CSV table of C-alpha atoms in Angstrom, one decimal:
chain,number,residue,atom,x,y,z
T,1,MET,CA,-0.2,0.4,-0.2
T,2,ALA,CA,1.8,3.6,-1.0
T,3,VAL,CA,2.0,6.1,1.6
T,4,GLN,CA,0.5,9.2,0.7
T,5,SER,CA,3.3,12.1,1.9
T,6,TRP,CA,2.0,14.7,4.4
T,7,GLU,CA,1.8,17.4,2.2
T,8,LYS,CA,-0.2,16.1,0.1
T,9,TYR,CA,-2.1,15.2,2.9
T,10,LEU,CA,-2.8,18.5,3.7
T,11,GLU,CA,-3.6,19.9,0.4
T,12,LYS,CA,-6.6,17.2,-0.4
T,13,ASN,CA,-8.0,18.3,2.6
T,14,LYS,CA,-7.6,22.0,2.9
T,15,PRO,CA,-10.6,24.4,4.4
T,16,ALA,CA,-12.7,25.8,1.6
T,17,PRO,CA,-11.0,29.9,1.1
T,18,ALA,CA,-13.2,32.1,3.0
T,19,PRO,CA,-15.7,34.1,1.0
T,20,PRO,CA,-14.0,37.8,0.5
T,21,ALA,CA,-14.6,40.0,2.7
T,22,GLY,CA,-17.7,43.4,2.0
T,23,PRO,CA,-15.8,46.8,0.8
T,24,PRO,CA,-13.6,48.6,3.8
T,25,LYS,CA,-15.5,50.8,6.6
T,26,LYS,CA,-15.5,54.5,5.4
T,27,ARG,CA,-13.1,56.2,7.9
T,28,LYS,CA,-15.8,59.4,9.8
T,29,SER,CA,-14.0,62.8,9.1
T,30,ALA,CA,-13.1,64.7,11.5
T,31,MET,CA,-16.0,67.1,10.9
T,32,ARG,CA,-18.3,64.4,12.2
T,33,GLU,CA,-15.3,62.7,15.1
T,34,TRP,CA,-16.2,66.2,16.1
T,35,GLY,CA,-19.1,66.5,15.6
T,36,ASP,CA,-20.3,63.2,17.9
T,37,ALA,CA,-17.5,63.9,20.9
T,38,ILE,CA,-19.4,67.9,20.9
T,39,LEU,CA,-23.2,65.8,20.1
T,40,PHE,CA,-22.7,63.3,23.5
T,41,ALA,CA,-20.8,65.9,25.5
T,42,VAL,CA,-24.0,68.3,25.5
T,43,VAL,CA,-25.9,65.4,26.2
T,44,ALA,CA,-23.6,64.4,29.4
T,45,ALA,CA,-23.6,68.3,30.0
T,46,THR,CA,-27.8,68.4,29.6
T,47,LEU,CA,-28.3,65.3,31.7
T,48,ILE,CA,-26.1,66.6,35.0
T,49,ARG,CA,-27.1,69.6,35.1
T,50,TRP,CA,-30.8,68.6,34.9
T,51,ALA,CA,-30.1,65.4,37.7
T,52,THR,CA,-27.4,66.4,39.9
T,53,PHE,CA,-25.6,69.7,39.6
T,54,GLU,CA,-25.8,73.0,38.5
T,55,ALA,CA,-24.0,76.0,38.4
T,56,TYR,CA,-24.7,79.3,40.2
T,57,THR,CA,-23.8,83.1,39.9
T,58,ILE,CA,-25.3,86.0,42.7
T,59,PRO,CA,-25.7,88.8,40.9
T,60,THR,CA,-27.2,91.3,43.7
T,61,PRO,CA,-26.5,91.6,47.6
T,62,SER,CA,-29.9,90.0,48.9
T,63,MET,CA,-28.3,87.1,50.7
T,64,GLU,CA,-25.1,89.2,52.0
T,65,HIS,CA,-22.9,88.6,53.9
T,66,SER,CA,-23.8,85.3,53.6
T,67,LEU,CA,-23.4,84.8,50.3
T,68,LEU,CA,-21.4,88.0,48.1
T,69,VAL,CA,-21.8,88.9,44.9
T,70,GLY,CA,-19.9,87.6,42.5
T,71,ASP,CA,-19.3,84.0,44.5
T,72,TYR,CA,-20.3,81.6,41.8
T,73,LEU,CA,-22.0,78.7,44.2
T,74,PHE,CA,-22.7,74.9,43.4
T,75,VAL,CA,-26.5,74.0,43.3
T,76,SER,CA,-27.9,70.6,44.2
T,77,LYS,CA,-30.4,69.0,42.3
T,78,LEU,CA,-29.9,65.5,44.3
T,79,HIS,CA,-30.7,66.7,47.8
T,80,TYR,CA,-35.3,67.6,46.8
T,81,GLY,CA,-34.8,65.3,43.8
T,82,PRO,CA,-34.8,66.6,40.2
T,83,ARG,CA,-37.7,68.0,38.7
T,84,THR,CA,-38.7,66.7,35.0
T,85,PRO,CA,-39.2,68.8,32.5
T,86,GLN,CA,-42.1,71.2,31.9
T,87,THR,CA,-40.7,72.9,29.3
T,88,PRO,CA,-39.6,70.1,27.1
T,89,LEU,CA,-38.7,72.5,23.8
T,90,GLN,CA,-35.4,74.0,24.7
T,91,VAL,CA,-32.5,74.8,23.5
T,92,PRO,CA,-30.1,72.7,25.3
T,93,LEU,CA,-27.8,74.1,28.6
T,94,THR,CA,-30.1,77.7,28.1
T,95,HIS,CA,-32.8,78.8,30.6
T,96,GLN,CA,-34.7,81.6,29.1
T,97,THR,CA,-32.3,82.9,26.2
T,98,ILE,CA,-29.4,82.0,23.8
T,99,TRP,CA,-26.0,83.3,24.9
T,100,GLY,CA,-25.1,86.3,24.2
T,101,THR,CA,-28.4,87.3,22.5
T,102,SER,CA,-31.8,88.8,23.7
T,103,LEU,CA,-33.7,85.6,21.6
T,104,LYS,CA,-35.6,83.3,23.4
T,105,SER,CA,-34.3,79.4,23.9
T,106,TYR,CA,-37.5,78.2,24.5
T,107,SER,CA,-41.0,77.6,22.7
T,108,ASP,CA,-43.9,77.3,25.2
T,109,LEU,CA,-46.0,75.6,22.5
T,110,ILE,CA,-45.9,71.9,24.7
T,111,GLN,CA,-46.2,72.1,28.4
T,112,LEU,CA,-46.4,69.0,29.8
T,113,PRO,CA,-46.8,68.5,34.1
T,114,SER,CA,-44.2,68.6,36.2
T,115,TYR,CA,-43.2,66.1,38.8
T,116,ARG,CA,-40.0,65.9,40.9
T,117,LEU,CA,-38.1,62.6,41.3
T,118,PRO,CA,-37.1,61.1,44.9
T,119,GLY,CA,-34.4,63.5,47.0
T,120,PHE,CA,-32.9,62.6,49.3
T,121,SER,CA,-33.7,65.3,51.4
T,122,GLU,CA,-36.7,67.7,52.5
T,123,ILE,CA,-37.1,71.5,52.1
T,124,LYS,CA,-35.7,72.5,56.1
T,125,ASN,CA,-35.7,75.3,57.9
T,126,ASN,CA,-32.7,78.3,57.2
T,127,ASP,CA,-31.0,75.8,54.1
T,128,VAL,CA,-29.7,78.3,51.5
T,129,VAL,CA,-32.0,77.4,47.8
T,130,VAL,CA,-32.7,78.0,45.1
T,131,PHE,CA,-36.1,78.6,43.1
T,132,ASN,CA,-38.1,79.9,40.2
T,133,VAL,CA,-39.8,83.5,41.7
T,134,PRO,CA,-43.7,82.6,41.4
T,135,PHE,CA,-44.3,85.2,40.2
T,136,GLU,CA,-42.6,86.2,37.0
T,137,ALA,CA,-45.7,85.6,34.5
T,138,GLU,CA,-43.9,86.4,31.0
T,139,HIS,CA,-41.8,82.6,31.1
T,140,PRO,CA,-42.9,79.2,31.9
T,141,ALA,CA,-42.4,78.4,35.8
T,142,ASP,CA,-39.6,75.7,34.6
T,143,LEU,CA,-38.0,78.8,33.1
T,144,ARG,CA,-38.3,81.5,35.6
T,145,THR,CA,-35.6,83.5,36.7
T,146,ASN,CA,-33.4,81.9,39.3
T,147,TYR,CA,-33.8,83.5,42.8
T,148,ILE,CA,-31.7,82.2,45.6
T,149,LYS,CA,-32.6,83.1,49.8
T,150,ARG,CA,-32.7,81.5,52.7
T,151,CYS,CA,-36.0,79.1,53.7
T,152,VAL,CA,-36.9,80.7,56.7
T,153,ALA,CA,-40.4,78.6,57.3
T,154,ILE,CA,-41.5,75.2,55.8
T,155,ALA,CA,-45.2,74.2,54.5
T,156,GLY,CA,-47.3,74.0,58.0
T,157,ASP,CA,-45.2,76.7,59.5
T,158,VAL,CA,-46.8,79.6,61.7
T,159,LEU,CA,-44.3,83.0,60.6
T,160,GLU,CA,-44.8,86.7,62.3
T,161,ILE,CA,-41.8,89.5,62.4
T,162,LYS,CA,-41.3,91.3,65.2
T,163,GLN,CA,-39.1,93.9,64.5
T,164,GLY,CA,-36.8,92.2,62.4
T,165,GLN,CA,-36.3,89.5,64.2
T,166,VAL,CA,-38.1,86.2,62.3
T,167,PHE,CA,-40.5,84.2,64.6
T,168,ILE,CA,-41.6,81.0,64.0
T,169,ASN,CA,-43.9,78.9,65.8
T,170,GLY,CA,-43.2,81.2,68.4
T,171,LYS,CA,-39.8,80.5,69.5
T,172,ALA,CA,-37.6,83.3,67.9
T,173,ALA,CA,-35.7,82.2,64.3
T,174,LYS,CA,-32.1,81.9,64.3
T,175,ASN,CA,-29.7,84.8,63.2
T,176,TYR,CA,-27.0,83.9,61.5
T,177,PRO,CA,-23.8,86.6,62.1
T,178,GLU,CA,-23.6,87.8,58.5
T,179,MET,CA,-26.8,88.4,58.1
T,180,GLN,CA,-27.4,92.6,57.9
T,181,SER,CA,-30.5,95.5,58.3
T,182,SER,CA,-30.0,98.9,57.6
T,183,TYR,CA,-28.6,101.8,59.4
T,184,PHE,CA,-27.8,105.7,59.2
T,185,LEU,CA,-23.9,106.7,60.5
T,186,GLN,CA,-24.5,110.4,61.1
T,187,VAL,CA,-20.8,111.0,60.3
T,188,PRO,CA,-20.1,115.2,59.8
T,189,GLN,CA,-16.5,114.4,58.9
T,190,PRO,CA,-15.6,111.7,56.0
T,191,ASN,CA,-12.1,110.7,57.3
T,192,ASP,CA,-9.5,107.3,55.9
T,193,ASP,CA,-10.5,105.5,59.2
T,194,LEU,CA,-14.0,105.2,58.1
T,195,ALA,CA,-13.7,104.2,54.6
T,196,ASP,CA,-10.8,102.0,56.0
T,197,ALA,CA,-13.4,100.3,58.4
T,198,PHE,CA,-15.5,99.7,55.6
T,199,LYS,CA,-13.3,97.2,53.8
T,200,GLN,CA,-12.9,95.6,57.2
T,201,PHE,CA,-16.6,94.8,57.7
T,202,GLY,CA,-17.4,94.7,54.2
T,203,VAL,CA,-19.6,97.9,54.0
T,204,VAL,CA,-20.2,98.3,49.8
T,205,ASN,CA,-22.0,100.2,47.9
T,206,TYR,CA,-22.1,97.6,44.8
T,207,ASP,CA,-23.5,100.9,42.4
T,208,SER,CA,-20.4,103.0,43.3
T,209,PRO,CA,-17.8,102.3,41.5
T,210,ASP,CA,-15.3,101.9,44.2
T,211,GLY,CA,-17.4,100.2,46.5
T,212,MET,CA,-17.6,103.2,48.9
T,213,PRO,CA,-20.8,104.0,50.2
T,214,PHE,CA,-22.1,107.8,49.1
T,215,GLN,CA,-22.0,110.5,51.7
T,216,MET,CA,-25.5,112.2,51.7
T,217,GLN,CA,-27.2,115.2,53.5
T,218,THR,CA,-30.1,114.1,55.3
T,219,ALA,CA,-33.3,116.7,56.5
T,220,GLN,CA,-33.9,113.6,59.4
T,221,TYR,CA,-30.5,112.8,60.3
T,222,GLY,CA,-28.6,114.5,59.3
T,223,LEU,CA,-24.4,113.9,57.3
T,224,GLY,CA,-23.7,110.8,57.0
T,225,TYR,CA,-24.3,107.4,55.1
T,226,GLU,CA,-27.2,104.9,54.4
T,227,VAL,CA,-25.5,101.4,54.9
T,228,HIS,CA,-26.5,98.0,55.3
T,229,MET,CA,-23.9,96.0,57.8
T,230,THR,CA,-24.1,93.1,60.0
T,231,LYS,CA,-24.3,93.5,64.5
T,232,ALA,CA,-20.5,93.5,64.4
T,233,ALA,CA,-20.3,96.2,62.6
T,234,TYR,CA,-23.0,98.3,63.7
T,235,ASP,CA,-21.0,97.2,67.4
T,236,TYR,CA,-17.6,98.4,65.6
T,237,PHE,CA,-19.3,102.0,65.0
T,238,LYS,CA,-21.2,102.7,67.7
T,239,GLN,CA,-17.7,103.1,70.0
T,240,GLN,CA,-15.5,104.8,67.2
T,241,PRO,CA,-15.7,109.1,68.2
T,242,TYR,CA,-16.0,110.1,64.6
T,243,VAL,CA,-19.9,108.0,64.1
T,244,LYS,CA,-22.2,110.8,65.9
T,245,GLY,CA,-24.4,108.8,65.9
T,246,ILE,CA,-26.6,105.0,64.2
T,247,VAL,CA,-30.0,105.3,63.1
T,248,ASP,CA,-32.1,101.7,62.9
T,249,LEU,CA,-33.7,102.4,60.0
T,250,LYS,CA,-36.5,99.5,61.0
T,251,THR,CA,-40.5,100.2,60.4
T,252,PRO,CA,-41.9,101.2,63.9
T,253,VAL,CA,-45.1,98.8,64.8
T,254,GLY,CA,-47.7,99.6,63.1
T,255,GLN,CA,-46.5,102.3,60.7
T,256,PRO,CA,-47.2,101.4,57.1
T,257,GLU,CA,-45.0,101.2,54.5
T,258,ARG,CA,-44.2,102.8,51.0
T,259,GLN,CA,-43.8,99.6,49.7
T,260,GLN,CA,-46.4,97.7,50.7
T,261,VAL,CA,-46.1,93.8,51.7
T,262,PHE,CA,-47.8,91.0,50.9
T,263,PRO,CA,-51.0,90.5,50.4
T,264,ASN,CA,-51.3,94.2,51.2
T,265,ASN,CA,-49.9,94.5,47.5
T,266,PRO,CA,-50.3,90.8,45.7
T,267,ASP,CA,-46.8,90.9,43.8
T,268,SER,CA,-45.0,94.4,44.7
T,269,PRO,CA,-43.5,95.5,43.4
T,270,TYR,CA,-44.8,95.0,39.8
T,271,SER,CA,-48.5,95.5,41.0
T,272,GLN,CA,-50.7,97.6,42.9
T,273,PRO,CA,-51.7,97.9,46.4
T,274,LEU,CA,-55.1,97.1,47.2
T,275,GLN,CA,-57.5,99.5,47.9
T,276,ASN,CA,-58.5,98.5,51.0
T,277,PRO,CA,-55.6,96.1,52.1
T,278,PRO,CA,-56.6,93.3,54.6
T,279,PHE,CA,-53.7,93.9,56.8
T,280,PRO,CA,-52.8,97.4,57.0
T,281,THR,CA,-50.2,97.7,59.7
T,282,TRP,CA,-47.8,94.8,58.0
T,283,SER,CA,-44.2,95.7,57.0
T,284,LYS,CA,-40.8,94.6,56.4
T,285,ASP,CA,-40.1,94.1,59.6
T,286,ASN,CA,-43.2,93.4,61.3
T,287,TYR,CA,-45.2,90.8,59.3
T,288,GLY,CA,-47.9,88.0,60.2
T,289,PRO,CA,-48.8,86.0,61.8
T,290,LEU,CA,-49.0,84.1,58.9
T,291,GLN,CA,-49.0,80.4,58.6
T,292,ILE,CA,-47.3,78.6,55.7
T,293,PRO,CA,-49.8,76.7,53.8
T,294,LYS,CA,-49.8,72.8,53.0
T,295,GLU,CA,-50.2,70.1,50.6
T,296,GLY,CA,-53.4,68.7,52.5
T,297,GLN,CA,-54.4,71.0,54.4
T,298,THR,CA,-57.5,72.9,54.3
T,299,VAL,CA,-58.5,76.9,55.3
T,300,GLN,CA,-62.1,78.3,55.3
T,301,LEU,CA,-62.5,81.2,53.3
T,302,THR,CA,-63.4,84.3,54.2
T,303,ALA,CA,-63.2,88.9,52.8
T,304,GLN,CA,-59.9,88.6,54.8
T,305,ASN,CA,-57.9,85.6,54.1
T,306,SER,CA,-58.3,85.8,50.6
T,307,PRO,CA,-56.0,87.9,49.3
T,308,ILE,CA,-53.3,85.7,50.5
T,309,TYR,CA,-54.8,82.7,48.4
T,310,GLN,CA,-55.4,83.8,45.2
T,311,LYS,CA,-52.2,83.2,43.6
T,312,ILE,CA,-52.4,79.7,45.3
T,313,ILE,CA,-55.6,79.4,43.8
T,314,LEU,CA,-56.0,80.9,40.5
T,315,ARG,CA,-52.1,80.5,40.2
T,316,TYR,CA,-50.0,77.5,40.6
T,317,GLU,CA,-52.3,74.7,41.5
T,318,HIS,CA,-53.8,75.2,37.7
T,319,ASN,CA,-57.6,75.4,39.2
T,320,GLU,CA,-60.3,75.5,36.3
T,321,GLY,CA,-63.3,77.5,36.7
T,322,MET,CA,-61.8,80.7,39.3
T,323,SER,CA,-61.9,84.0,38.9
T,324,VAL,CA,-62.7,86.6,41.4
T,325,ASP,CA,-65.1,89.0,41.4
T,326,ALA,CA,-65.5,93.0,42.5
T,327,ASN,CA,-64.9,92.4,46.0
T,328,GLY,CA,-62.1,90.4,45.8
T,329,GLN,CA,-64.1,87.5,46.4
T,330,ILE,CA,-62.9,83.9,45.0
T,331,LEU,CA,-64.9,82.0,42.6
T,332,GLN,CA,-65.3,78.6,41.4
T,333,ASN,CA,-67.8,78.5,38.3
T,334,GLY,CA,-69.3,81.3,38.7
T,335,GLN,CA,-69.9,80.8,42.8
T,336,PRO,CA,-68.3,81.1,45.6
T,337,LEU,CA,-65.7,79.7,46.9
T,338,LYS,CA,-66.1,78.9,50.8
T,339,SER,CA,-63.0,76.8,51.5
T,340,TYR,CA,-59.7,75.6,49.8
T,341,THR,CA,-58.2,72.7,50.0
T,342,PHE,CA,-53.8,72.5,49.0
T,343,LYS,CA,-52.8,70.5,46.2
T,344,GLN,CA,-48.8,71.5,47.8
T,345,ASN,CA,-46.7,72.3,49.8
T,346,TYR,CA,-45.7,75.9,49.8
T,347,TYR,CA,-42.2,77.5,51.9
T,348,PHE,CA,-41.6,81.1,52.8
T,349,MET,CA,-38.4,83.4,51.7
T,350,MET,CA,-36.1,85.3,52.7
T,351,GLY,CA,-32.7,87.5,51.8
T,352,ASP,CA,-29.7,87.5,55.1
T,353,ASN,CA,-29.7,91.0,54.3
T,354,ARG,CA,-33.1,92.1,55.1
T,355,HIS,CA,-33.4,95.7,54.4
T,356,ASN,CA,-32.7,94.9,50.6
T,357,SER,CA,-33.8,91.8,49.7
T,358,LEU,CA,-37.5,91.1,47.0
T,359,ASP,CA,-38.2,88.3,48.6
T,360,SER,CA,-41.7,86.5,50.2
T,361,ARG,CA,-42.5,89.2,52.4
T,362,PHE,CA,-43.5,91.2,48.9
T,363,TRP,CA,-44.6,88.5,47.0
T,364,GLY,CA,-46.0,85.5,49.1
T,365,PHE,CA,-45.0,81.8,49.2
T,366,VAL,CA,-43.3,79.7,46.8
T,367,PRO,CA,-44.5,76.8,45.2
T,368,GLU,CA,-42.7,73.4,45.7
T,369,ASP,CA,-42.8,73.0,42.1
T,370,HIS,CA,-40.7,76.2,41.8
T,371,ILE,CA,-38.1,75.0,44.0
T,372,VAL,CA,-34.6,74.1,41.8
T,373,GLY,CA,-32.1,72.7,44.3
T,374,LYS,CA,-30.2,73.4,47.6
T,375,ALA,CA,-26.9,75.9,47.3
T,376,VAL,CA,-24.5,73.3,49.1
T,377,LEU,CA,-20.6,74.8,48.1
T,378,ILE,CA,-19.4,78.1,46.9
T,379,TRP,CA,-16.5,77.1,44.4
T,380,LEU,CA,-15.1,80.7,43.0
T,381,SER,CA,-16.0,84.6,44.5
T,382,VAL,CA,-15.3,87.6,42.7
T,383,ASP,CA,-14.7,90.3,43.8
T,384,PRO,CA,-16.6,92.9,41.5
T,385,ASN,CA,-14.5,96.1,42.3
T,386,ALA,CA,-11.5,95.0,43.7
T,387,SER,CA,-8.2,95.8,41.0
T,388,PHE,CA,-7.1,92.7,39.1
T,389,ALA,CA,-4.8,91.6,41.1
T,390,GLN,CA,-7.3,91.2,44.1
T,391,LYS,CA,-10.0,90.3,41.8
T,392,ILE,CA,-10.6,86.8,44.1
T,393,ARG,CA,-11.6,85.8,47.2
T,394,TRP,CA,-9.3,83.0,47.9
T,395,SER,CA,-10.9,82.7,51.6
T,396,ARG,CA,-14.3,81.4,49.7
T,397,LEU,CA,-13.4,79.1,47.5
T,398,PHE,CA,-14.9,76.0,48.5
T,399,ASN,CA,-16.4,77.3,51.6
T,400,LEU,CA,-19.5,75.4,52.2
T,401,VAL,CA,-23.2,78.0,52.1
T,402,ASP,CA,-24.6,77.5,55.8
C-alpha cells in the first residue's frame, strides 16, 4: 500500500477559502468625529445639569454677607430631587435666552406636567434654596428667573416678624452672624478710618465704582451714610468717636410702608396695592402671623384671608373655572368658594440682607414645584469692585453654604 505524503494530505484536506470580505468600512471624517464628541458632551452636560448639580452666580446683594455678589455656587438637585422638564422644546444648556442674545431659547407650544423625582432630603428651615420666582408670568414656571434666598418657614409653619426678628411657631428663629440690616451712620466729617472700616467689615455699595458708600445730607438725620451692615459692624461703629450716632432704619410697629408687602400688594413691586388692604399695619419688619400652606390642609376662605390664597388657587395649582369678583371673593364656575384644600407645599423665603431683599414678604409663597435645588458650595468668588490682582476672594473658595 502506497504511503501518501504529509504535504499531499494537507493539500487535499485544506479548508475552503473564506468568501471575499465586503468593501472596507469607511472611516469617519474628522468633522463627523468632532460632531459626535460635541453631541455626546452636550447630552452628558444637560443630564448632569438637570439631575445632579448646576452652577449659579450671585448677581445681587440680597443674601449678603452670607453670600456675596460675585460668588459662584454649586446647587444640588439631588437634595430635594430633580424636576422633570415642563418646557421640553428648549435649546440645551440655556435658560430664558440664547447665550449673548435676547432671543428666546425655548418654545412654550408644549407644556408638560412637572414631577419631582425622589431626593434624599426635605426642605428644612434655614436651607439656602434656589427657586424659580413665582410672580414672573411671562415665562413658563420652570424657566422663570432663578432667585436664591433662605427658607425661613416651611409648609405648616406659622411665621411672624417682630421688629426684624423672625419667629417660627412662636420661637425666635436663628440669626446668622453675616445677616445685615440697614442703618444711617451720622458722620459729620468723612475720614480715612471710616473708609478702612467700611472695607474691613464689607460695608459696600455696588452702585459705586469703588464700592464705597455715598455720603449724603438728610433733613432728618443730618450728614452721613445709609448702609447695610452686620451686627458686628454696628457694634464697631457704635464705639468710634467720629460717628455721632447710628439710626436703626427698621419700620416702627404699626407704621405702614410706602412699599406695601404681601398680600396688601400681591406682587410688589410689580402690582398696585389693594384699595382696602387686609393687613394695613404689616411691614417688612413687622409681619404676620401668617401660616404657610401645606399639602392636604383645608382652609376656610373669608373676605380677609382670600387675598393670601388668591395666587395659589388661581395660578399655582392649575385649577379650572376660578375667578375673582369685584369684591375680592374667589369664585369657582361663578359660585363663591367657601373652602380650599392645598395640592402642594409652600415655603416662605427671605434674604439675609433683610432691608435689601425682594422676597416672600413682598410677593408671597414659593410653590414646591418652583424649587430648583439647595445651594451647597462656593467654588469661586470674584469681587466686582476689587483691582485685578485682588479680584479673587481666596478665603471663600470651596466654602460650604450655611
